[in-house]
CSV table of C-alpha atoms in Angstrom, one decimal:
chain,number,residue,atom,x,y,z
C,500,UNK,CA,102.5,66.6,-33.5
C,501,UNK,CA,105.0,63.7,-33.1
C,502,UNK,CA,103.9,60.2,-32.8
C,503,UNK,CA,104.1,58.7,-29.3
C,504,UNK,CA,106.8,56.3,-28.7
C,505,UNK,CA,107.0,53.5,-25.9
C,506,UNK,CA,109.3,55.3,-24.2
C,507,UNK,CA,107.4,58.2,-23.9
C,508,UNK,CA,104.1,56.6,-22.8
C,509,UNK,CA,103.8,55.1,-19.2
C,510,UNK,CA,104.9,51.3,-19.2
C,511,UNK,CA,101.5,50.0,-18.1
C,512,UNK,CA,99.1,51.7,-20.6
C,513,UNK,CA,97.6,49.6,-23.3
C,514,UNK,CA,98.1,50.4,-27.0
C,515,UNK,CA,95.6,50.1,-29.8
C,516,UNK,CA,97.7,47.4,-31.3
C,517,UNK,CA,97.0,45.5,-28.1
C,518,UNK,CA,93.8,43.7,-28.0
C,519,UNK,CA,91.7,41.2,-26.1
C,520,UNK,CA,92.8,37.5,-27.1
C,521,UNK,CA,89.8,35.9,-28.9
C,522,UNK,CA,90.6,32.4,-26.8
C,523,UNK,CA,87.1,31.1,-25.6
C,524,UNK,CA,86.4,30.7,-22.0
C,525,UNK,CA,84.8,27.5,-20.4
C,526,UNK,CA,83.1,26.4,-17.2
C,527,UNK,CA,85.0,23.6,-15.3
C,528,UNK,CA,84.1,21.9,-11.8
C,529,UNK,CA,87.3,23.9,-10.6
C,530,UNK,CA,86.4,27.1,-12.3
C,531,UNK,CA,86.5,29.2,-15.4
C,532,UNK,CA,89.3,28.3,-17.7
C,533,UNK,CA,90.5,28.9,-21.3
C,534,UNK,CA,89.5,26.1,-23.8
C,535,UNK,CA,92.9,26.1,-25.2
C,536,UNK,CA,95.0,24.3,-22.8
C,537,UNK,CA,98.1,26.1,-23.7
C,538,UNK,CA,96.5,29.5,-23.3
C,539,UNK,CA,95.0,28.6,-20.2
C,540,UNK,CA,98.4,27.5,-18.5
C,541,UNK,CA,100.3,30.7,-19.7
C,542,UNK,CA,97.3,32.8,-18.5
C,543,UNK,CA,97.6,31.5,-14.5
C,544,UNK,CA,99.4,33.3,-12.0
C,545,UNK,CA,99.2,32.0,-8.6
C,546,UNK,CA,96.1,29.8,-9.5
C,547,UNK,CA,94.2,33.3,-11.0
C,548,UNK,CA,93.1,33.3,-14.5
C,549,UNK,CA,94.2,36.4,-16.3
C,550,UNK,CA,92.8,38.3,-19.1
C,551,UNK,CA,95.2,37.6,-22.2
C,552,UNK,CA,96.3,40.4,-24.9
C,553,UNK,CA,97.5,39.8,-28.3
C,554,UNK,CA,99.2,42.2,-30.2
C,555,UNK,CA,102.0,44.8,-29.9
C,556,UNK,CA,102.5,48.1,-28.5
C,557,UNK,CA,101.7,50.1,-31.8
C,558,UNK,CA,99.4,52.5,-32.8
C,559,UNK,CA,98.1,55.1,-30.2
C,560,UNK,CA,98.2,54.8,-26.5
C,561,UNK,CA,94.9,54.7,-24.7
C,562,UNK,CA,96.0,56.0,-21.6
C,563,UNK,CA,92.8,55.2,-19.6
C,564,UNK,CA,93.4,51.3,-20.1
C,565,UNK,CA,96.0,49.6,-18.3
C,566,UNK,CA,97.4,46.5,-19.8
C,567,UNK,CA,96.7,43.5,-17.6
C,568,UNK,CA,100.0,41.7,-17.6
C,569,UNK,CA,102.2,44.4,-17.5
C,570,UNK,CA,100.2,46.1,-14.7
C,571,UNK,CA,100.5,42.7,-12.7
C,572,UNK,CA,104.1,42.7,-13.3
C,573,UNK,CA,104.8,45.9,-12.0
C,574,UNK,CA,102.5,45.5,-8.9
C,575,UNK,CA,103.9,42.6,-8.0
C,576,UNK,CA,107.6,43.9,-7.7
C,577,UNK,CA,106.3,47.2,-6.7
C,578,UNK,CA,108.0,49.0,-9.7
C,579,UNK,CA,107.1,52.2,-11.3
C,580,UNK,CA,104.0,52.3,-13.1
C,581,UNK,CA,105.9,54.8,-15.8
C,582,UNK,CA,109.1,53.6,-16.5
C,583,UNK,CA,109.3,50.3,-14.6
C,584,UNK,CA,112.1,51.3,-12.6
C,585,UNK,CA,112.3,51.0,-8.8
C,586,UNK,CA,110.6,53.9,-7.4
C,587,UNK,CA,112.8,55.4,-4.1
C,588,UNK,CA,112.1,54.3,-0.7
C,589,UNK,CA,112.4,56.8,2.2
C,590,UNK,CA,111.6,56.1,5.9
C,591,UNK,CA,107.6,57.2,4.7
C,592,UNK,CA,107.7,54.2,2.3
C,593,UNK,CA,107.1,54.3,-1.7
C,594,UNK,CA,105.6,57.2,-3.3
C,595,UNK,CA,102.1,56.7,-4.9
C,596,UNK,CA,99.8,59.1,-7.1
C,597,UNK,CA,96.1,58.3,-6.9
C,598,UNK,CA,93.1,60.2,-8.1
C,599,UNK,CA,90.4,61.6,-6.2
C,600,UNK,CA,87.0,59.9,-6.6
C,601,UNK,CA,84.9,61.0,-3.5
C,602,UNK,CA,81.8,60.1,-5.1
C,603,UNK,CA,83.0,56.1,-4.4
C,604,UNK,CA,83.8,56.6,-0.8
C,605,UNK,CA,81.7,59.0,1.1
C,606,UNK,CA,83.6,58.1,4.3
C,607,UNK,CA,86.9,59.3,2.7
C,608,UNK,CA,90.1,58.7,3.9
C,609,UNK,CA,93.5,57.1,2.5
C,610,UNK,CA,94.4,54.5,5.3
C,611,UNK,CA,93.4,51.2,4.0
C,612,UNK,CA,92.3,52.3,0.3
C,613,UNK,CA,92.3,49.8,-2.1
C,614,UNK,CA,93.9,50.6,-5.4
C,615,UNK,CA,95.0,48.8,-8.8
C,616,UNK,CA,97.1,51.7,-9.5
C,617,UNK,CA,101.1,51.0,-9.3
C,618,UNK,CA,103.4,53.3,-7.4
C,619,UNK,CA,105.5,56.1,-9.5
C,620,UNK,CA,109.2,57.3,-9.0
C,621,UNK,CA,109.2,61.3,-8.7
C,622,UNK,CA,109.8,61.9,-12.3
C,623,UNK,CA,107.1,59.8,-13.9
C,624,UNK,CA,104.7,61.1,-11.1
C,625,UNK,CA,105.6,64.9,-11.7
C,626,UNK,CA,104.5,63.9,-15.6
C,627,UNK,CA,101.4,61.7,-14.8
C,628,UNK,CA,99.6,65.0,-12.9
C,629,UNK,CA,99.7,66.4,-16.4
C,630,UNK,CA,99.1,63.7,-18.6
C,631,UNK,CA,96.9,61.3,-17.0
C,632,UNK,CA,93.2,61.4,-17.5
C,633,UNK,CA,92.5,59.7,-14.2
C,634,UNK,CA,94.3,62.8,-12.4
C,635,UNK,CA,92.6,65.6,-14.5
C,636,UNK,CA,90.1,66.1,-11.6
C,637,UNK,CA,92.4,65.7,-8.7
C,638,UNK,CA,95.1,63.8,-7.2
C,639,UNK,CA,96.9,62.8,-4.0
C,640,UNK,CA,100.5,62.1,-3.8
C,641,UNK,CA,101.1,59.7,-1.0
C,642,UNK,CA,104.2,57.8,0.7
C,643,UNK,CA,103.0,54.4,1.7
C,644,UNK,CA,104.8,51.8,4.0
C,645,UNK,CA,102.7,48.7,3.4
C,646,UNK,CA,100.9,47.7,0.5
C,647,UNK,CA,99.2,44.0,0.8
C,648,UNK,CA,98.0,42.2,-2.1
C,649,UNK,CA,94.7,41.7,-1.4
C,650,UNK,CA,92.8,40.4,-4.6
C,651,UNK,CA,92.2,41.2,-8.1
C,652,UNK,CA,89.4,43.1,-10.0
C,653,UNK,CA,87.8,41.5,-13.3
C,654,UNK,CA,84.9,39.7,-14.6
C,655,UNK,CA,83.1,37.3,-12.4
C,656,UNK,CA,80.9,34.4,-13.5
C,657,UNK,CA,78.2,32.5,-12.1
C,658,UNK,CA,79.3,29.2,-10.3
C,659,UNK,CA,78.0,25.7,-11.8
C,660,UNK,CA,74.6,24.8,-10.5
C,661,UNK,CA,73.6,28.2,-8.8
C,662,UNK,CA,71.1,28.4,-11.5
C,663,UNK,CA,69.2,25.6,-13.6
C,664,UNK,CA,67.8,27.7,-15.9
C,665,UNK,CA,70.9,29.9,-16.9
C,666,UNK,CA,73.3,28.7,-19.5
C,667,UNK,CA,76.5,27.2,-17.9
C,668,UNK,CA,78.6,30.3,-18.6
C,669,UNK,CA,77.3,33.4,-17.1
C,670,UNK,CA,78.8,36.6,-16.6
C,671,UNK,CA,77.5,38.2,-13.4
C,672,UNK,CA,79.6,41.1,-12.5
C,673,UNK,CA,81.9,43.4,-14.4
C,674,UNK,CA,85.1,45.0,-12.9
C,675,UNK,CA,84.3,43.4,-9.4
C,676,UNK,CA,87.0,43.1,-6.7
C,677,UNK,CA,87.3,39.4,-5.5
C,678,UNK,CA,89.6,39.0,-2.7
C,679,UNK,CA,92.1,36.1,-2.2
C,680,UNK,CA,90.2,34.4,0.3
C,681,UNK,CA,87.0,34.5,-1.6
C,682,UNK,CA,85.5,31.3,-2.8
C,683,UNK,CA,84.6,33.4,-5.9
C,684,UNK,CA,88.2,33.5,-6.8
C,685,UNK,CA,88.4,30.3,-9.2
C,686,UNK,CA,85.4,32.2,-11.1
C,687,UNK,CA,86.8,35.4,-12.0
C,688,UNK,CA,89.2,36.6,-14.7
C,689,UNK,CA,91.3,38.9,-13.5
C,690,UNK,CA,92.2,42.2,-15.2
C,691,UNK,CA,94.0,44.1,-12.3
C,692,UNK,CA,95.7,43.3,-9.0
C,693,UNK,CA,94.6,45.1,-6.0
C,694,UNK,CA,96.6,46.5,-3.2
C,695,UNK,CA,95.4,47.7,0.3
C,696,UNK,CA,97.5,51.0,1.2
C,697,UNK,CA,98.4,51.3,5.0
C,698,UNK,CA,100.6,53.9,6.9
C,699,UNK,CA,100.1,56.4,4.3
C,700,UNK,CA,101.7,60.1,4.5
C,701,UNK,CA,100.1,62.7,2.4
C,702,UNK,CA,102.8,64.6,0.4
C,703,UNK,CA,100.7,66.5,-1.8
C,704,UNK,CA,96.7,67.1,-2.2
C,705,UNK,CA,95.3,68.9,-5.4
C,706,UNK,CA,91.6,69.2,-5.4
C,707,UNK,CA,90.3,71.5,-8.0
C,708,UNK,CA,87.0,71.9,-6.4
C,709,UNK,CA,88.3,72.5,-3.1
C,710,UNK,CA,91.9,73.0,-1.6
C,711,UNK,CA,94.9,72.2,-3.0
C,712,UNK,CA,97.4,71.1,-0.2
C,713,UNK,CA,101.0,72.0,-1.2
C,714,UNK,CA,103.8,70.1,0.4
C,715,UNK,CA,105.1,73.2,2.2
C,716,UNK,CA,101.5,73.6,3.8
C,717,UNK,CA,101.2,69.8,4.8
C,718,UNK,CA,104.7,70.0,6.2
C,719,UNK,CA,103.1,73.1,8.4
C,720,UNK,CA,100.1,71.0,9.3
C,721,UNK,CA,102.1,68.1,10.6
C,722,UNK,CA,104.5,70.0,12.9
C,723,UNK,CA,101.5,71.9,14.3
C,724,UNK,CA,99.6,68.6,14.9
C,725,UNK,CA,102.5,67.3,16.6
C,726,UNK,CA,102.2,70.2,19.2
C,727,UNK,CA,105.2,72.5,18.2
C,728,UNK,CA,104.6,76.2,18.4
C,729,UNK,CA,103.9,78.1,15.2
C,730,UNK,CA,106.8,80.1,15.6
C,731,UNK,CA,109.2,77.1,15.8
C,732,UNK,CA,107.6,75.5,12.4
C,733,UNK,CA,108.7,78.4,10.5
C,734,UNK,CA,112.3,78.3,11.9
C,735,UNK,CA,112.4,74.3,11.2
C,736,UNK,CA,111.1,74.5,7.8
C,737,UNK,CA,113.4,77.4,6.9
C,738,UNK,CA,110.7,79.7,5.7
C,739,UNK,CA,109.8,83.0,6.8
C,740,UNK,CA,106.9,83.5,9.2
C,741,UNK,CA,105.1,85.7,6.9
C,742,UNK,CA,105.3,82.9,4.2
C,743,UNK,CA,103.8,80.4,6.7
C,744,UNK,CA,101.1,82.9,7.9
C,745,UNK,CA,100.3,83.8,4.1
C,746,UNK,CA,99.9,79.9,3.3
C,747,UNK,CA,97.4,79.5,6.2
C,748,UNK,CA,95.4,82.5,5.4
C,749,UNK,CA,95.0,81.7,1.8
C,750,UNK,CA,93.8,78.0,2.9
C,751,UNK,CA,91.4,79.6,5.2
C,752,UNK,CA,90.1,81.7,2.3
C,753,UNK,CA,89.4,78.4,0.3
C,754,UNK,CA,87.7,76.8,3.0
C,755,UNK,CA,85.5,79.8,3.3
C,756,UNK,CA,86.8,80.6,6.8
C,757,UNK,CA,87.1,84.1,8.3
C,758,UNK,CA,90.9,83.6,9.6
C,759,UNK,CA,90.6,87.1,11.6
C,760,UNK,CA,87.7,85.5,13.5
C,761,UNK,CA,89.0,82.3,14.9
C,762,UNK,CA,92.3,81.0,15.8
C,763,UNK,CA,93.4,80.6,12.1
C,764,UNK,CA,95.7,77.3,12.6
C,765,UNK,CA,93.1,75.5,14.2
C,766,UNK,CA,90.4,75.2,11.2
C,767,UNK,CA,93.2,74.1,8.6
C,768,UNK,CA,94.4,71.5,11.2
C,769,UNK,CA,90.8,70.3,11.7
C,770,UNK,CA,90.2,70.4,8.0
C,771,UNK,CA,93.3,68.2,7.6
C,772,UNK,CA,92.4,65.9,9.9
C,773,UNK,CA,88.7,65.6,8.5
C,774,UNK,CA,90.2,64.8,5.0
C,775,UNK,CA,93.0,62.7,6.4
C,776,UNK,CA,95.8,64.2,4.9
C,777,UNK,CA,98.0,63.9,7.7
C,778,UNK,CA,98.5,60.3,9.2
C,779,UNK,CA,97.5,60.1,12.6
C,780,UNK,CA,97.6,56.6,14.1
C,781,UNK,CA,95.2,55.7,16.8
C,782,UNK,CA,96.0,56.1,20.5
C,783,UNK,CA,95.1,54.6,23.8
C,784,UNK,CA,91.5,55.8,24.4
C,785,UNK,CA,91.1,58.4,27.0
C,786,UNK,CA,88.0,59.3,28.8
C,787,UNK,CA,87.1,63.3,29.6
C,788,UNK,CA,84.0,64.6,31.7
C,789,UNK,CA,81.3,65.6,29.5
C,790,UNK,CA,81.8,69.3,30.1
C,791,UNK,CA,85.7,69.0,28.8
C,792,UNK,CA,84.3,66.9,25.7
C,793,UNK,CA,82.4,70.1,24.8
C,794,UNK,CA,85.3,72.2,25.4
C,795,UNK,CA,87.4,70.4,23.4
C,796,UNK,CA,84.7,70.2,20.4
C,797,UNK,CA,84.6,74.0,20.4
C,798,UNK,CA,88.6,74.3,20.8
C,799,UNK,CA,88.3,71.9,17.6
C,800,UNK,CA,85.9,74.8,15.9
C,801,UNK,CA,88.6,77.4,16.6
C,802,UNK,CA,86.9,79.0,19.4
C,803,UNK,CA,88.6,81.1,22.1
C,804,UNK,CA,88.2,80.8,26.0
C,805,UNK,CA,85.8,83.5,25.9
C,806,UNK,CA,83.6,82.4,23.0
C,807,UNK,CA,83.7,78.5,24.6
C,808,UNK,CA,82.5,80.4,28.2
C,809,UNK,CA,79.5,82.2,26.3
C,810,UNK,CA,78.7,79.2,24.6
C,811,UNK,CA,78.6,76.7,27.4
C,812,UNK,CA,77.3,79.3,30.0
C,813,UNK,CA,80.7,79.0,32.2
C,814,UNK,CA,83.1,81.6,33.3
C,815,UNK,CA,86.1,82.2,31.5
C,816,UNK,CA,88.3,81.1,34.2
C,817,UNK,CA,86.6,77.5,34.1
C,818,UNK,CA,87.4,77.1,30.6
C,819,UNK,CA,91.0,78.1,31.1
C,820,UNK,CA,91.0,75.5,33.9
C,821,UNK,CA,89.2,73.1,31.5
C,822,UNK,CA,91.7,73.6,28.6
C,823,UNK,CA,94.6,72.9,31.1
C,824,UNK,CA,92.8,69.5,32.3
C,825,UNK,CA,92.5,68.5,28.6
C,826,UNK,CA,96.0,69.2,27.9
C,827,UNK,CA,97.2,67.2,31.0
C,828,UNK,CA,94.8,64.1,30.1
C,829,UNK,CA,95.8,63.9,26.5
C,830,UNK,CA,99.4,64.7,27.3
C,831,UNK,CA,99.0,67.6,24.9
C,832,UNK,CA,101.6,70.7,24.2
C,833,UNK,CA,98.8,73.0,22.9
C,834,UNK,CA,95.2,73.6,21.8
C,835,UNK,CA,96.2,72.4,18.3
C,836,UNK,CA,98.0,69.2,19.6
C,837,UNK,CA,94.9,68.4,21.9
C,838,UNK,CA,92.7,68.6,19.1
C,839,UNK,CA,94.7,66.1,17.2
C,840,UNK,CA,95.6,63.8,20.1
C,841,UNK,CA,91.5,64.0,20.9
C,842,UNK,CA,90.9,62.8,17.4
C,843,UNK,CA,93.5,59.9,17.7
C,844,UNK,CA,92.1,58.9,21.2
C,845,UNK,CA,88.7,58.4,19.9
C,846,UNK,CA,87.1,61.3,21.6
C,847,UNK,CA,86.5,63.6,18.4
C,848,UNK,CA,85.0,62.1,15.4
C,849,UNK,CA,84.1,63.5,12.1
C,850,UNK,CA,80.7,64.9,13.2
C,851,UNK,CA,82.0,66.9,16.2
C,852,UNK,CA,84.9,67.9,14.1
C,853,UNK,CA,83.0,70.6,12.4
C,854,UNK,CA,84.0,74.2,11.1
C,855,UNK,CA,82.1,77.2,11.8
C,856,UNK,CA,81.5,78.9,8.6
C,857,UNK,CA,78.6,79.7,6.6
C,858,UNK,CA,79.6,77.4,3.6
C,859,UNK,CA,79.4,73.8,4.4
C,860,UNK,CA,82.5,72.1,5.3
C,861,UNK,CA,84.2,70.4,2.2
C,862,UNK,CA,83.7,66.6,1.7
C,863,UNK,CA,86.4,64.1,2.9
C,864,UNK,CA,88.7,63.1,0.0
C,865,UNK,CA,87.3,60.1,-1.4
C,866,UNK,CA,88.8,56.3,-2.0
C,867,UNK,CA,90.5,55.9,-5.0
C,868,UNK,CA,89.7,53.7,-8.1
C,869,UNK,CA,90.0,50.1,-6.6
């Protein structure tokens, strides 16, 4: 196997020829500092002390470890983590590729996620999904409009005087997040910058344990939640209606949903909302009568009017009138659109957006490494 070259390895990756500087740390009244004044000055950026690396990009790449200085420079300018170039920016923002780590965030969701992983250009993103160990257990491709610097991750030391019995220099937390407005900031040695991602649009979501959302499927879902009829969606995406139907049926099967038993588009849209793979900004709250809320919840479960009538002890005609009232109140074009807007208006939540299936619904996609 040929040896790796620096041009074939992501720019932010650390190499075995690069090691942590042996420069000693000291505690001062102002915070942590390097004992060597020259090293201390060189390692400070915007009053934050950073870990120092010595050596060169030689040996073998350590793909799971990022070089603090190169990572900081790339994140500062929102350059590609792979080639250091400027990633393309569209109306939906800058591309990001992030791993799925659901165990770290039971609430899930991508809006407001904290990450120390830089954006990527399209070419590097495609290569990273097969080479990066962080992405081997699933990943999400996003477009992000806003990515605010919020803090750093690193080693946090105890402040002077917090313990009379401990030595003056005491490490209290390893790899912890410290925000820029925190009083702990002078006492952290930073290793990774952290940005908060906002206005996220999911382009692709690949989860080997549940459902892989292709770019085409996500386009279908985005149009459906906007209330566009399914027969027009196929025309707008220039795909055959059978192709769209086939995509939806496959996803229903992956979700454990019998697509013949329920309105087949509804469970897919609900799953997308639950996992927040589509960006749905909040809307002005709307109040519905209790009975209409129950109808809307069953609509979200994919029930037909007849099934809703049976579940609530109503006549089918009463349910039809209730659905019409819901559509008017939410300014919705269809049942799918009403469910999406019900979520946006705060009427539906994760507890009410359940799926009628023998298997439990998949857990929401988790936060990323932050």
